Amino acid sequence: MTRPSLDAHIAALDVDDGLESVLTVVARTCAEISRVVAGGALVGAMGASGRMNVQDEEQKKLDVITDDMLTQALLACPAIAGVASEEKDKAQIASNPGGAYLALFDPLDGSSNIDINAPVGTIVSVLKSPSATPVEADFLQPGRRQVAALYAVYGPQTMLVLTTGAGVKGFTLAQDGQWFLTHDAIAISPETREFAINVSNQRHWAEGVQRYVEGLLKGADGPRGKNFNMRWVAAMVADVHRILMRGGVFIYPWDSREPNKPGKLRLMYEGNPMALLVEQAGGKATTDGVQPILDVQPEQLHQRIPVALGSANEIDALAAA
Ligand code: AHG
Ligand code: MN
Ligand code: MN
C-alpha cells in the first residue's frame, strides 16, 4: 500500500494556494526542527539561552533556535502577512506586503523536557489576515476563525497532526524528510479513564476543579464508580497527542496565585490551535468545562487562558462538579 504524503494531502485540500504554501512551509520547518531536537548536545541545542521571554520565563537555547527557524521560514513565504510567537514580545509583519495569512506559534512546547530527553513539540495556528499590512489587533481573532491548526510532536516518532476544519489527520516523518499519512480520521473517544492535571497546584484551584479531581481520585469507591489513571508529560503537545490517540482529559485550570493571568497556557499559541484540533476530533475544548475556548475574544497577543479539553463525557463531568 502506498501511503499519501502530506504534500499530496495539502495539494488536494479545498483551500487556496496561499494556505497550501503556508502549510508546506510549516511542515518543512517542523521536519528541520526535528533534526535539531534529535541532535541535542551534538548540535549545541541543550541548556539555557540566558534570556527571558515576555512571560518572564527563561528561554532555553532550543526555544530561541526554533523560534528563529519558524519566523524566518514563514516571513519568507509570500502568503504570510505577519507572524506572532510565544517567544517574541511583538508580532512581526512581513516586509513584502500582500500576504493573506497570519501564523501564530509556540515554536517549542514543553521546553522543560529538552534536557531530560522527553517529548517536545511545535504548535501553529493560522488565521486569515484582515489586512495586507496587519497591525497587532488583526491577530486578536477568536479561535473559531482559524483556517488551520497543527502541531508536530518530537517523540519516539516525529508526527504532524493537522486540521483545516474538516477532521484531523496525522502524518509520520520518514527518514527521507517527508511526511506520510499514518492516522486518518483521528477521533477522541467520549469515554475515558485517564486524566492529566498538575496535582502539585491543587491547593490553588477553584472549588469546582477541586471537587471534580477529588471524584477522580476516589475512583471506584467514590461518586464516579470507576478507577482512573493519571498521566502528565509536562508538554501540552504530548498530553493532547495521547488524548487524540486514546482519549483522556487534560486540564490546566485557573489558579488563584496570579488572578490577572488566569491559568498558565497561552490562548493564541496553545489554547486555540489545540482546541480546534480537539473539537475537529469530536472532543470538547473549554476554559472551565462549559465555555468553548474557540469562542473567547482575545484581548492580548500573550494572554493566558484556563484549559480543560478532551473526552466529551469527562468535560461534561467537570462542568457538573
Ligand atoms: P512551554 O514549554 O511552551 O512554555 O509550555 C509548557 C506548558 C505546557 O506545554 C505544559 O502542559 C505545561 O507548561 C507544564 O506545566 P507544569 O510546569 O505545571 O508541569
Ligand atoms: Mn507551550
Ligand atoms: Mn514554548
mmCIF file of C-alpha atoms and ligand atoms in Angstrom:
data_model
loop_
_atom_site.group_PDB
_atom_site.id
_atom_site.type_symbol
_atom_site.label_atom_id
_atom_site.label_comp_id
_atom_site.label_asym_id
_atom_site.label_seq_id
_atom_site.Cartn_x
_atom_site.Cartn_y
_atom_site.Cartn_z
ATOM 1 C CA MET A 1 0.000 0.000 0.000
ATOM 2 C CA THR A 2 1.359 3.431 -0.858
ATOM 3 C CA ARG A 3 0.601 5.996 1.785
ATOM 4 C CA PRO A 4 -0.414 9.509 0.741
ATOM 5 C CA SER A 5 2.240 12.102 1.513
ATOM 6 C CA LEU A 6 1.442 15.292 3.408
ATOM 7 C CA ASP A 7 2.311 17.221 0.231
ATOM 8 C CA ALA A 8 -0.337 15.263 -1.690
ATOM 9 C CA HIS A 9 -2.848 15.803 1.122
ATOM 10 C CA ILE A 10 -2.173 19.561 1.136
ATOM 11 C CA ALA A 11 -2.450 19.758 -2.660
ATOM 12 C CA ALA A 12 -5.859 18.014 -2.505
ATOM 13 C CA LEU A 13 -7.265 20.310 0.208
ATOM 14 C CA ASP A 14 -10.104 22.653 -0.656
ATOM 15 C CA VAL A 15 -8.030 25.720 0.244
ATOM 16 C CA ASP A 16 -6.267 28.413 -1.801
ATOM 17 C CA ASP A 17 -2.653 28.238 -2.994
ATOM 18 C CA GLY A 18 -1.592 30.693 -0.283
ATOM 19 C CA LEU A 19 -2.735 28.490 2.580
ATOM 20 C CA GLU A 20 -1.225 25.456 0.847
ATOM 21 C CA SER A 21 2.134 27.209 0.752
ATOM 22 C CA VAL A 22 1.895 28.223 4.442
ATOM 23 C CA LEU A 23 1.191 24.617 5.462
ATOM 24 C CA THR A 24 4.017 23.355 3.260
ATOM 25 C CA VAL A 25 6.491 25.803 4.825
ATOM 26 C CA VAL A 26 5.395 24.882 8.368
ATOM 27 C CA ALA A 27 5.671 21.138 7.654
ATOM 28 C CA ARG A 28 9.130 21.529 6.121
ATOM 29 C CA THR A 29 10.313 23.652 9.069
ATOM 30 C CA CYS A 30 8.959 21.153 11.617
ATOM 31 C CA ALA A 31 10.919 18.396 9.838
ATOM 32 C CA GLU A 32 14.038 20.586 10.129
ATOM 33 C CA ILE A 33 13.296 21.294 13.808
ATOM 34 C CA SER A 34 13.011 17.560 14.472
ATOM 35 C CA ARG A 35 16.608 17.133 13.258
ATOM 36 C CA VAL A 36 17.843 19.864 15.614
ATOM 37 C CA VAL A 37 15.870 18.372 18.531
ATOM 38 C CA ALA A 38 17.287 14.916 17.770
ATOM 39 C CA GLY A 39 20.824 16.310 17.509
ATOM 40 C CA GLY A 40 20.669 17.587 21.093
ATOM 41 C CA ALA A 41 24.081 18.210 22.630
ATOM 42 C CA LEU A 42 25.795 17.299 19.335
ATOM 43 C CA VAL A 43 24.364 20.405 17.665
ATOM 44 C CA GLY A 44 24.522 22.758 20.653
ATOM 45 C CA ALA A 45 20.778 22.556 21.295
ATOM 46 C CA MET A 46 20.774 21.876 25.036
ATOM 47 C CA GLY A 47 20.553 24.172 28.050
ATOM 48 C CA ALA A 48 19.508 27.739 28.770
ATOM 49 C CA SER A 49 19.942 30.711 26.432
ATOM 50 C CA GLY A 50 20.402 33.155 29.290
ATOM 51 C CA ARG A 51 17.453 35.253 28.065
ATOM 52 C CA MET A 52 13.892 35.700 29.359
ATOM 53 C CA ASN A 53 10.726 35.835 27.238
ATOM 54 C CA VAL A 54 7.688 38.132 27.526
ATOM 55 C CA GLN A 55 6.114 35.749 30.086
ATOM 56 C CA ASP A 56 9.235 36.113 32.273
ATOM 57 C CA GLU A 57 10.185 32.511 31.560
ATOM 58 C CA GLU A 58 13.799 31.574 30.999
ATOM 59 C CA GLN A 59 14.296 30.700 27.343
ATOM 60 C CA LYS A 60 16.135 27.514 26.502
ATOM 61 C CA LYS A 61 18.560 27.585 23.570
ATOM 62 C CA LEU A 62 16.092 25.446 21.652
ATOM 63 C CA ASP A 63 13.237 27.929 22.283
ATOM 64 C CA VAL A 64 15.324 30.604 20.557
ATOM 65 C CA ILE A 65 16.612 28.364 17.740
ATOM 66 C CA THR A 66 13.158 27.004 16.840
ATOM 67 C CA ASP A 67 11.553 30.451 17.090
ATOM 68 C CA ASP A 68 14.131 31.814 14.621
ATOM 69 C CA MET A 69 13.642 28.862 12.252
ATOM 70 C CA LEU A 70 9.842 29.248 12.100
ATOM 71 C CA THR A 71 9.906 33.046 11.997
ATOM 72 C CA GLN A 72 12.391 33.190 9.119
ATOM 73 C CA ALA A 73 10.713 30.436 7.111
ATOM 74 C CA LEU A 74 7.231 31.950 7.488
ATOM 75 C CA LEU A 75 8.234 35.569 6.842
ATOM 76 C CA ALA A 76 9.914 34.386 3.626
ATOM 77 C CA CYS A 77 6.625 32.830 2.453
ATOM 78 C CA PRO A 78 4.758 35.325 0.186
ATOM 79 C CA ALA A 79 1.376 34.150 1.531
ATOM 80 C CA ILE A 80 2.268 35.319 5.061
ATOM 81 C CA ALA A 81 1.330 38.855 6.145
ATOM 82 C CA GLY A 82 2.669 38.520 9.686
ATOM 83 C CA VAL A 83 3.674 36.167 12.488
ATOM 84 C CA ALA A 84 3.372 36.143 16.263
ATOM 85 C CA SER A 85 5.355 33.867 18.564
ATOM 86 C CA GLU A 86 5.138 32.897 22.211
ATOM 87 C CA GLU A 87 8.830 33.808 22.398
ATOM 88 C CA LYS A 88 8.602 37.366 20.987
ATOM 89 C CA ASP A 89 7.068 40.436 22.645
ATOM 90 C CA LYS A 90 5.523 41.789 19.458
ATOM 91 C CA ALA A 91 4.044 40.462 16.250
ATOM 92 C CA GLN A 92 6.265 40.749 13.183
ATOM 93 C CA ILE A 93 4.920 41.985 9.880
ATOM 94 C CA ALA A 94 6.227 40.640 6.556
ATOM 95 C CA SER A 95 8.305 43.151 4.594
ATOM 96 C CA ASN A 96 6.641 42.154 1.304
ATOM 97 C CA PRO A 97 3.027 43.264 1.586
ATOM 98 C CA GLY A 98 0.290 41.169 0.020
ATOM 99 C CA GLY A 99 0.242 38.046 2.168
ATOM 100 C CA ALA A 100 -3.216 36.821 3.121
ATOM 101 C CA TYR A 101 -2.415 34.803 6.266
ATOM 102 C CA LEU A 102 -1.185 35.236 9.827
ATOM 103 C CA ALA A 103 0.683 32.450 11.632
ATOM 104 C CA LEU A 104 0.894 32.256 15.422
ATOM 105 C CA PHE A 105 3.071 29.674 17.104
ATOM 106 C CA ASP A 106 4.614 28.082 20.154
ATOM 107 C CA PRO A 107 7.881 27.065 18.478
ATOM 108 C CA LEU A 108 8.859 24.656 21.236
ATOM 109 C CA ASP A 109 6.243 23.363 23.620
ATOM 110 C CA GLY A 110 7.355 21.521 26.746
ATOM 111 C CA SER A 111 10.809 23.074 26.817
ATOM 112 C CA SER A 112 11.487 21.788 30.358
ATOM 113 C CA ASN A 113 11.591 18.328 28.713
ATOM 114 C CA ILE A 114 14.548 19.042 26.407
ATOM 115 C CA ASP A 115 17.286 18.352 28.890
ATOM 116 C CA ILE A 116 15.690 15.069 30.063
ATOM 117 C CA ASN A 117 15.113 13.718 26.522
ATOM 118 C CA ALA A 118 11.320 13.643 26.885
ATOM 119 C CA PRO A 119 8.801 14.715 24.197
ATOM 120 C CA VAL A 120 8.562 18.309 22.978
ATOM 121 C CA GLY A 121 6.559 19.819 20.133
ATOM 122 C CA THR A 122 5.649 22.795 17.948
ATOM 123 C CA ILE A 123 2.123 24.279 17.794
ATOM 124 C CA VAL A 124 0.881 26.503 14.940
ATOM 125 C CA SER A 125 -2.353 28.429 14.399
ATOM 126 C CA VAL A 126 -3.229 30.039 11.046
ATOM 127 C CA LEU A 127 -5.691 32.926 10.604
ATOM 128 C CA LYS A 128 -6.730 34.988 7.583
ATOM 129 C CA SER A 129 -5.215 38.440 7.744
ATOM 130 C CA PRO A 130 -7.851 41.188 7.657
ATOM 131 C CA SER A 131 -5.273 43.455 6.005
ATOM 132 C CA ALA A 132 -2.222 43.112 3.737
ATOM 133 C CA THR A 133 -0.296 45.243 6.258
ATOM 134 C CA PRO A 134 -1.651 43.910 9.547
ATOM 135 C CA VAL A 135 -1.339 45.501 12.957
ATOM 136 C CA GLU A 136 -1.347 43.609 16.256
ATOM 137 C CA ALA A 137 -5.140 43.952 16.660
ATOM 138 C CA ASP A 138 -5.596 41.944 13.440
ATOM 139 C CA PHE A 139 -4.168 38.877 15.207
ATOM 140 C CA LEU A 140 -6.772 39.060 18.003
ATOM 141 C CA GLN A 141 -9.404 36.861 16.344
ATOM 142 C CA PRO A 142 -11.393 34.171 18.172
ATOM 143 C CA GLY A 143 -10.058 30.649 17.596
ATOM 144 C CA ARG A 144 -13.224 29.737 15.702
ATOM 145 C CA ARG A 145 -11.799 31.766 12.790
ATOM 146 C CA GLN A 146 -8.635 29.655 12.462
ATOM 147 C CA VAL A 147 -8.265 28.273 8.940
ATOM 148 C CA ALA A 148 -5.725 25.674 10.078
ATOM 149 C CA ALA A 149 -4.193 24.365 13.286
ATOM 150 C CA LEU A 150 -1.439 21.812 13.664
ATOM 151 C CA TYR A 151 1.228 20.508 15.951
ATOM 152 C CA ALA A 152 4.370 18.466 15.500
ATOM 153 C CA VAL A 153 5.438 16.163 18.309
ATOM 154 C CA TYR A 154 9.105 15.158 18.523
ATOM 155 C CA GLY A 155 8.877 11.856 20.362
ATOM 156 C CA PRO A 156 9.828 8.244 19.575
ATOM 157 C CA GLN A 157 8.211 9.070 16.228
ATOM 158 C CA THR A 158 8.004 12.575 14.825
ATOM 159 C CA MET A 159 4.390 13.231 13.907
ATOM 160 C CA LEU A 160 2.447 16.156 12.488
ATOM 161 C CA VAL A 161 -1.273 16.394 13.292
ATOM 162 C CA LEU A 162 -3.297 18.784 11.153
ATOM 163 C CA THR A 163 -6.792 20.174 10.755
ATOM 164 C CA THR A 164 -8.074 22.645 8.190
ATOM 165 C CA GLY A 165 -11.582 22.437 9.620
ATOM 166 C CA ALA A 166 -12.656 19.127 8.091
ATOM 167 C CA GLY A 167 -11.427 16.477 10.523
ATOM 168 C CA VAL A 168 -7.970 15.649 11.862
ATOM 169 C CA LYS A 169 -5.212 13.652 10.182
ATOM 170 C CA GLY A 170 -1.827 12.502 11.472
ATOM 171 C CA PHE A 171 1.378 12.170 9.444
ATOM 172 C CA THR A 172 4.641 10.475 10.435
ATOM 173 C CA LEU A 173 8.071 11.762 9.385
ATOM 174 C CA ALA A 174 10.039 9.277 7.278
ATOM 175 C CA GLN A 175 13.844 9.008 7.101
ATOM 176 C CA ASP A 176 13.865 10.932 3.815
ATOM 177 C CA GLY A 177 12.333 14.026 5.483
ATOM 178 C CA GLN A 178 8.846 13.519 4.001
ATOM 179 C CA TRP A 179 5.633 13.176 5.979
ATOM 180 C CA PHE A 180 3.237 10.313 5.210
ATOM 181 C CA LEU A 181 -0.357 9.784 6.323
ATOM 182 C CA THR A 182 -0.453 7.225 9.149
ATOM 183 C CA HIS A 183 -3.524 8.309 11.137
ATOM 184 C CA ASP A 184 -6.650 9.017 9.112
ATOM 185 C CA ALA A 185 -9.815 10.463 10.699
ATOM 186 C CA ILE A 186 -8.494 10.842 14.244
ATOM 187 C CA ALA A 187 -11.367 10.732 16.758
ATOM 188 C CA ILE A 188 -11.406 11.235 20.538
ATOM 189 C CA SER A 189 -13.500 8.643 22.332
ATOM 190 C CA PRO A 190 -16.147 10.291 24.566
ATOM 191 C CA GLU A 191 -15.408 7.845 27.403
ATOM 192 C CA THR A 192 -12.096 7.657 29.237
ATOM 193 C CA ARG A 193 -10.453 6.532 32.461
ATOM 194 C CA GLU A 194 -7.380 8.734 32.123
ATOM 195 C CA PHE A 195 -6.769 12.310 33.262
ATOM 196 C CA ALA A 196 -3.883 14.813 33.153
ATOM 197 C CA ILE A 197 -3.533 17.698 35.590
ATOM 198 C CA ASN A 198 -0.577 19.012 37.594
ATOM 199 C CA VAL A 199 -1.800 17.992 41.061
ATOM 200 C CA SER A 200 1.019 19.906 42.764
ATOM 201 C CA ASN A 201 -1.079 23.059 42.204
ATOM 202 C CA GLN A 202 -4.186 21.568 43.815
ATOM 203 C CA ARG A 203 -4.418 23.989 46.726
ATOM 204 C CA HIS A 204 -4.655 26.942 44.294
ATOM 205 C CA TRP A 205 -7.542 25.589 42.167
ATOM 206 C CA ALA A 206 -11.168 26.792 42.208
ATOM 207 C CA GLU A 207 -13.699 24.666 44.095
ATOM 208 C CA GLY A 208 -15.288 23.044 41.019
ATOM 209 C CA VAL A 209 -11.950 21.632 39.813
ATOM 210 C CA GLN A 210 -11.134 20.529 43.383
ATOM 211 C CA ARG A 211 -14.428 18.593 43.574
ATOM 212 C CA TYR A 212 -14.008 17.085 40.114
ATOM 213 C CA VAL A 213 -10.454 15.818 40.743
ATOM 214 C CA GLU A 214 -11.410 14.556 44.212
ATOM 215 C CA GLY A 215 -14.065 12.412 42.495
ATOM 216 C CA LEU A 216 -11.485 11.028 40.031
ATOM 217 C CA LEU A 217 -9.033 10.203 42.825
ATOM 218 C CA LYS A 218 -11.686 8.320 44.840
ATOM 219 C CA GLY A 219 -12.070 6.001 41.854
ATOM 220 C CA ALA A 220 -14.403 3.024 42.247
ATOM 221 C CA ASP A 221 -15.009 3.965 45.896
ATOM 222 C CA GLY A 222 -16.284 7.461 45.029
ATOM 223 C CA PRO A 223 -19.117 9.146 43.117
ATOM 224 C CA ARG A 224 -17.699 8.176 39.686
ATOM 225 C CA GLY A 225 -17.825 4.447 40.473
ATOM 226 C CA LYS A 226 -14.729 3.622 38.402
ATOM 227 C CA ASN A 227 -10.949 3.880 38.741
ATOM 228 C CA PHE A 228 -8.947 6.463 36.789
ATOM 229 C CA ASN A 229 -5.286 6.523 35.787
ATOM 230 C CA MET A 230 -3.145 9.672 35.600
ATOM 231 C CA ARG A 231 -0.507 10.906 33.127
ATOM 232 C CA TRP A 232 1.413 14.223 32.956
ATOM 233 C CA VAL A 233 4.083 14.737 30.283
ATOM 234 C CA ALA A 234 4.678 18.471 31.042
ATOM 235 C CA ALA A 235 4.356 19.155 27.312
ATOM 236 C CA MET A 236 0.810 20.007 26.251
ATOM 237 C CA VAL A 237 1.568 18.703 22.760
ATOM 238 C CA ALA A 238 2.327 15.234 24.091
ATOM 239 C CA ASP A 239 -0.625 15.217 26.508
ATOM 240 C CA VAL A 240 -3.021 16.314 23.739
ATOM 241 C CA HIS A 241 -1.484 13.781 21.348
ATOM 242 C CA ARG A 242 -2.220 10.995 23.854
ATOM 243 C CA ILE A 243 -5.819 12.209 24.110
ATOM 244 C CA LEU A 244 -6.196 12.223 20.305
ATOM 245 C CA MET A 245 -4.813 8.666 20.200
ATOM 246 C CA ARG A 246 -6.684 7.018 23.086
ATOM 247 C CA GLY A 247 -8.922 9.543 24.833
ATOM 248 C CA GLY A 248 -8.480 11.304 28.149
ATOM 249 C CA VAL A 249 -8.839 14.720 29.688
ATOM 250 C CA PHE A 250 -6.217 17.473 30.066
ATOM 251 C CA ILE A 251 -6.736 20.356 32.473
ATOM 252 C CA TYR A 252 -4.561 23.391 33.190
ATOM 253 C CA PRO A 253 -7.082 25.313 35.292
ATOM 254 C CA TRP A 254 -7.456 28.819 36.618
ATOM 255 C CA ASP A 255 -5.209 29.223 39.606
ATOM 256 C CA SER A 256 -5.562 31.719 42.474
ATOM 257 C CA ARG A 257 -1.876 32.695 42.539
ATOM 258 C CA GLU A 258 -1.984 35.201 39.672
ATOM 259 C CA PRO A 259 -5.621 36.275 39.150
ATOM 260 C CA ASN A 260 -4.585 38.605 36.305
ATOM 261 C CA LYS A 261 -3.017 35.722 34.396
ATOM 262 C CA PRO A 262 -5.699 33.060 34.522
ATOM 263 C CA GLY A 263 -4.031 29.707 34.001
ATOM 264 C CA LYS A 264 -0.582 29.027 32.580
ATOM 265 C CA LEU A 265 -1.260 28.270 28.949
ATOM 266 C CA ARG A 266 -1.438 30.861 26.217
ATOM 267 C CA LEU A 267 -4.681 31.382 24.291
ATOM 268 C CA MET A 268 -3.196 32.273 20.901
ATOM 269 C CA TYR A 269 -0.329 29.764 20.714
ATOM 270 C CA GLU A 270 -1.618 26.791 22.736
ATOM 271 C CA GLY A 271 -5.309 27.094 23.664
ATOM 272 C CA ASN A 272 -6.792 27.982 20.259
ATOM 273 C CA PRO A 273 -4.884 25.620 17.960
ATOM 274 C CA MET A 274 -5.286 22.674 20.338
ATOM 275 C CA ALA A 275 -8.984 23.498 20.849
ATOM 276 C CA LEU A 276 -9.616 23.405 17.083
ATOM 277 C CA LEU A 277 -7.836 20.051 16.757
ATOM 278 C CA VAL A 278 -9.748 18.600 19.734
ATOM 279 C CA GLU A 279 -13.158 19.832 18.511
ATOM 280 C CA GLN A 280 -12.431 18.591 14.988
ATOM 281 C CA ALA A 281 -11.674 15.172 16.510
ATOM 282 C CA GLY A 282 -15.033 15.147 18.303
ATOM 283 C CA GLY A 283 -13.795 16.169 21.755
ATOM 284 C CA LYS A 284 -14.593 19.263 23.796
ATOM 285 C CA ALA A 285 -12.206 22.158 24.485
ATOM 286 C CA THR A 286 -13.288 24.621 27.158
ATOM 287 C CA THR A 287 -11.913 27.072 29.686
ATOM 288 C CA ASP A 288 -13.878 25.576 32.602
ATOM 289 C CA GLY A 289 -15.936 22.617 31.366
ATOM 290 C CA VAL A 290 -18.530 24.953 29.813
ATOM 291 C CA GLN A 291 -17.158 27.895 27.804
ATOM 292 C CA PRO A 292 -15.626 26.846 24.451
ATOM 293 C CA ILE A 293 -12.063 28.179 24.115
ATOM 294 C CA LEU A 294 -12.719 28.874 20.424
ATOM 295 C CA ASP A 295 -15.392 31.474 21.309
ATOM 296 C CA VAL A 296 -13.139 33.558 23.562
ATOM 297 C CA GLN A 297 -12.487 37.028 22.132
ATOM 298 C CA PRO A 298 -8.740 37.581 22.586
ATOM 299 C CA GLU A 299 -7.689 40.865 24.175
ATOM 300 C CA GLN A 300 -3.913 40.494 24.107
ATOM 301 C CA LEU A 301 -1.454 38.549 22.000
ATOM 302 C CA HIS A 302 0.142 36.859 25.024
ATOM 303 C CA GLN A 303 -2.955 36.381 27.177
ATOM 304 C CA ARG A 304 -3.317 33.236 29.236
ATOM 305 C CA ILE A 305 -6.374 31.038 29.436
ATOM 306 C CA PRO A 306 -7.558 28.164 31.622
ATOM 307 C CA VAL A 307 -7.829 24.947 29.592
ATOM 308 C CA ALA A 308 -9.994 21.833 30.094
ATOM 309 C CA LEU A 309 -10.177 19.630 26.998
ATOM 310 C CA GLY A 310 -10.557 16.062 25.814
ATOM 311 C CA SER A 311 -13.146 13.286 26.004
ATOM 312 C CA ALA A 312 -16.622 14.824 25.941
ATOM 313 C CA ASN A 313 -18.081 12.877 28.895
ATOM 314 C CA GLU A 314 -15.271 13.990 31.224
ATOM 315 C CA ILE A 315 -15.583 17.654 30.206
ATOM 316 C CA ASP A 316 -19.311 17.345 30.979
ATOM 317 C CA ALA A 317 -18.462 15.748 34.346
ATOM 318 C CA LEU A 318 -16.150 18.683 35.132
ATOM 319 C CA ALA A 319 -18.931 21.126 34.207
ATOM 320 C CA ALA A 320 -21.304 19.302 36.592
ATOM 321 C CA ALA A 321 -18.825 19.049 39.511
HETATM 322 P P1 AHG B 1 6.238 25.892 27.090
HETATM 323 O O1 AHG B 1 7.362 24.913 27.162
HETATM 324 O O2 AHG B 1 5.887 26.278 25.681
HETATM 325 O O3 AHG B 1 6.423 27.077 27.984
HETATM 326 O O4 AHG B 1 4.892 25.169 27.555
HETATM 327 C C1 AHG B 1 4.878 24.369 28.703
HETATM 328 C C2 AHG B 1 3.467 24.263 29.182
HETATM 329 C C3 AHG B 1 2.682 23.102 28.597
HETATM 330 O O5 AHG B 1 3.196 22.519 27.466
HETATM 331 C C4 AHG B 1 2.638 22.096 29.718
HETATM 332 O O6 AHG B 1 1.422 21.403 29.724
HETATM 333 C C5 AHG B 1 2.800 22.931 30.952
HETATM 334 O O7 AHG B 1 3.517 24.069 30.568
HETATM 335 C C6 AHG B 1 3.537 22.197 32.021
HETATM 336 O O8 AHG B 1 3.466 22.937 33.170
HETATM 337 P P2 AHG B 1 3.992 22.427 34.599
HETATM 338 O O9 AHG B 1 5.272 23.159 34.799
HETATM 339 O O10 AHG B 1 2.913 22.848 35.537
HETATM 340 O O11 AHG B 1 4.171 20.937 34.536
HETATM 341 MN MN MN B 2 3.925 25.635 25.277
HETATM 342 MN MN MN B 3 7.129 27.142 24.154
#
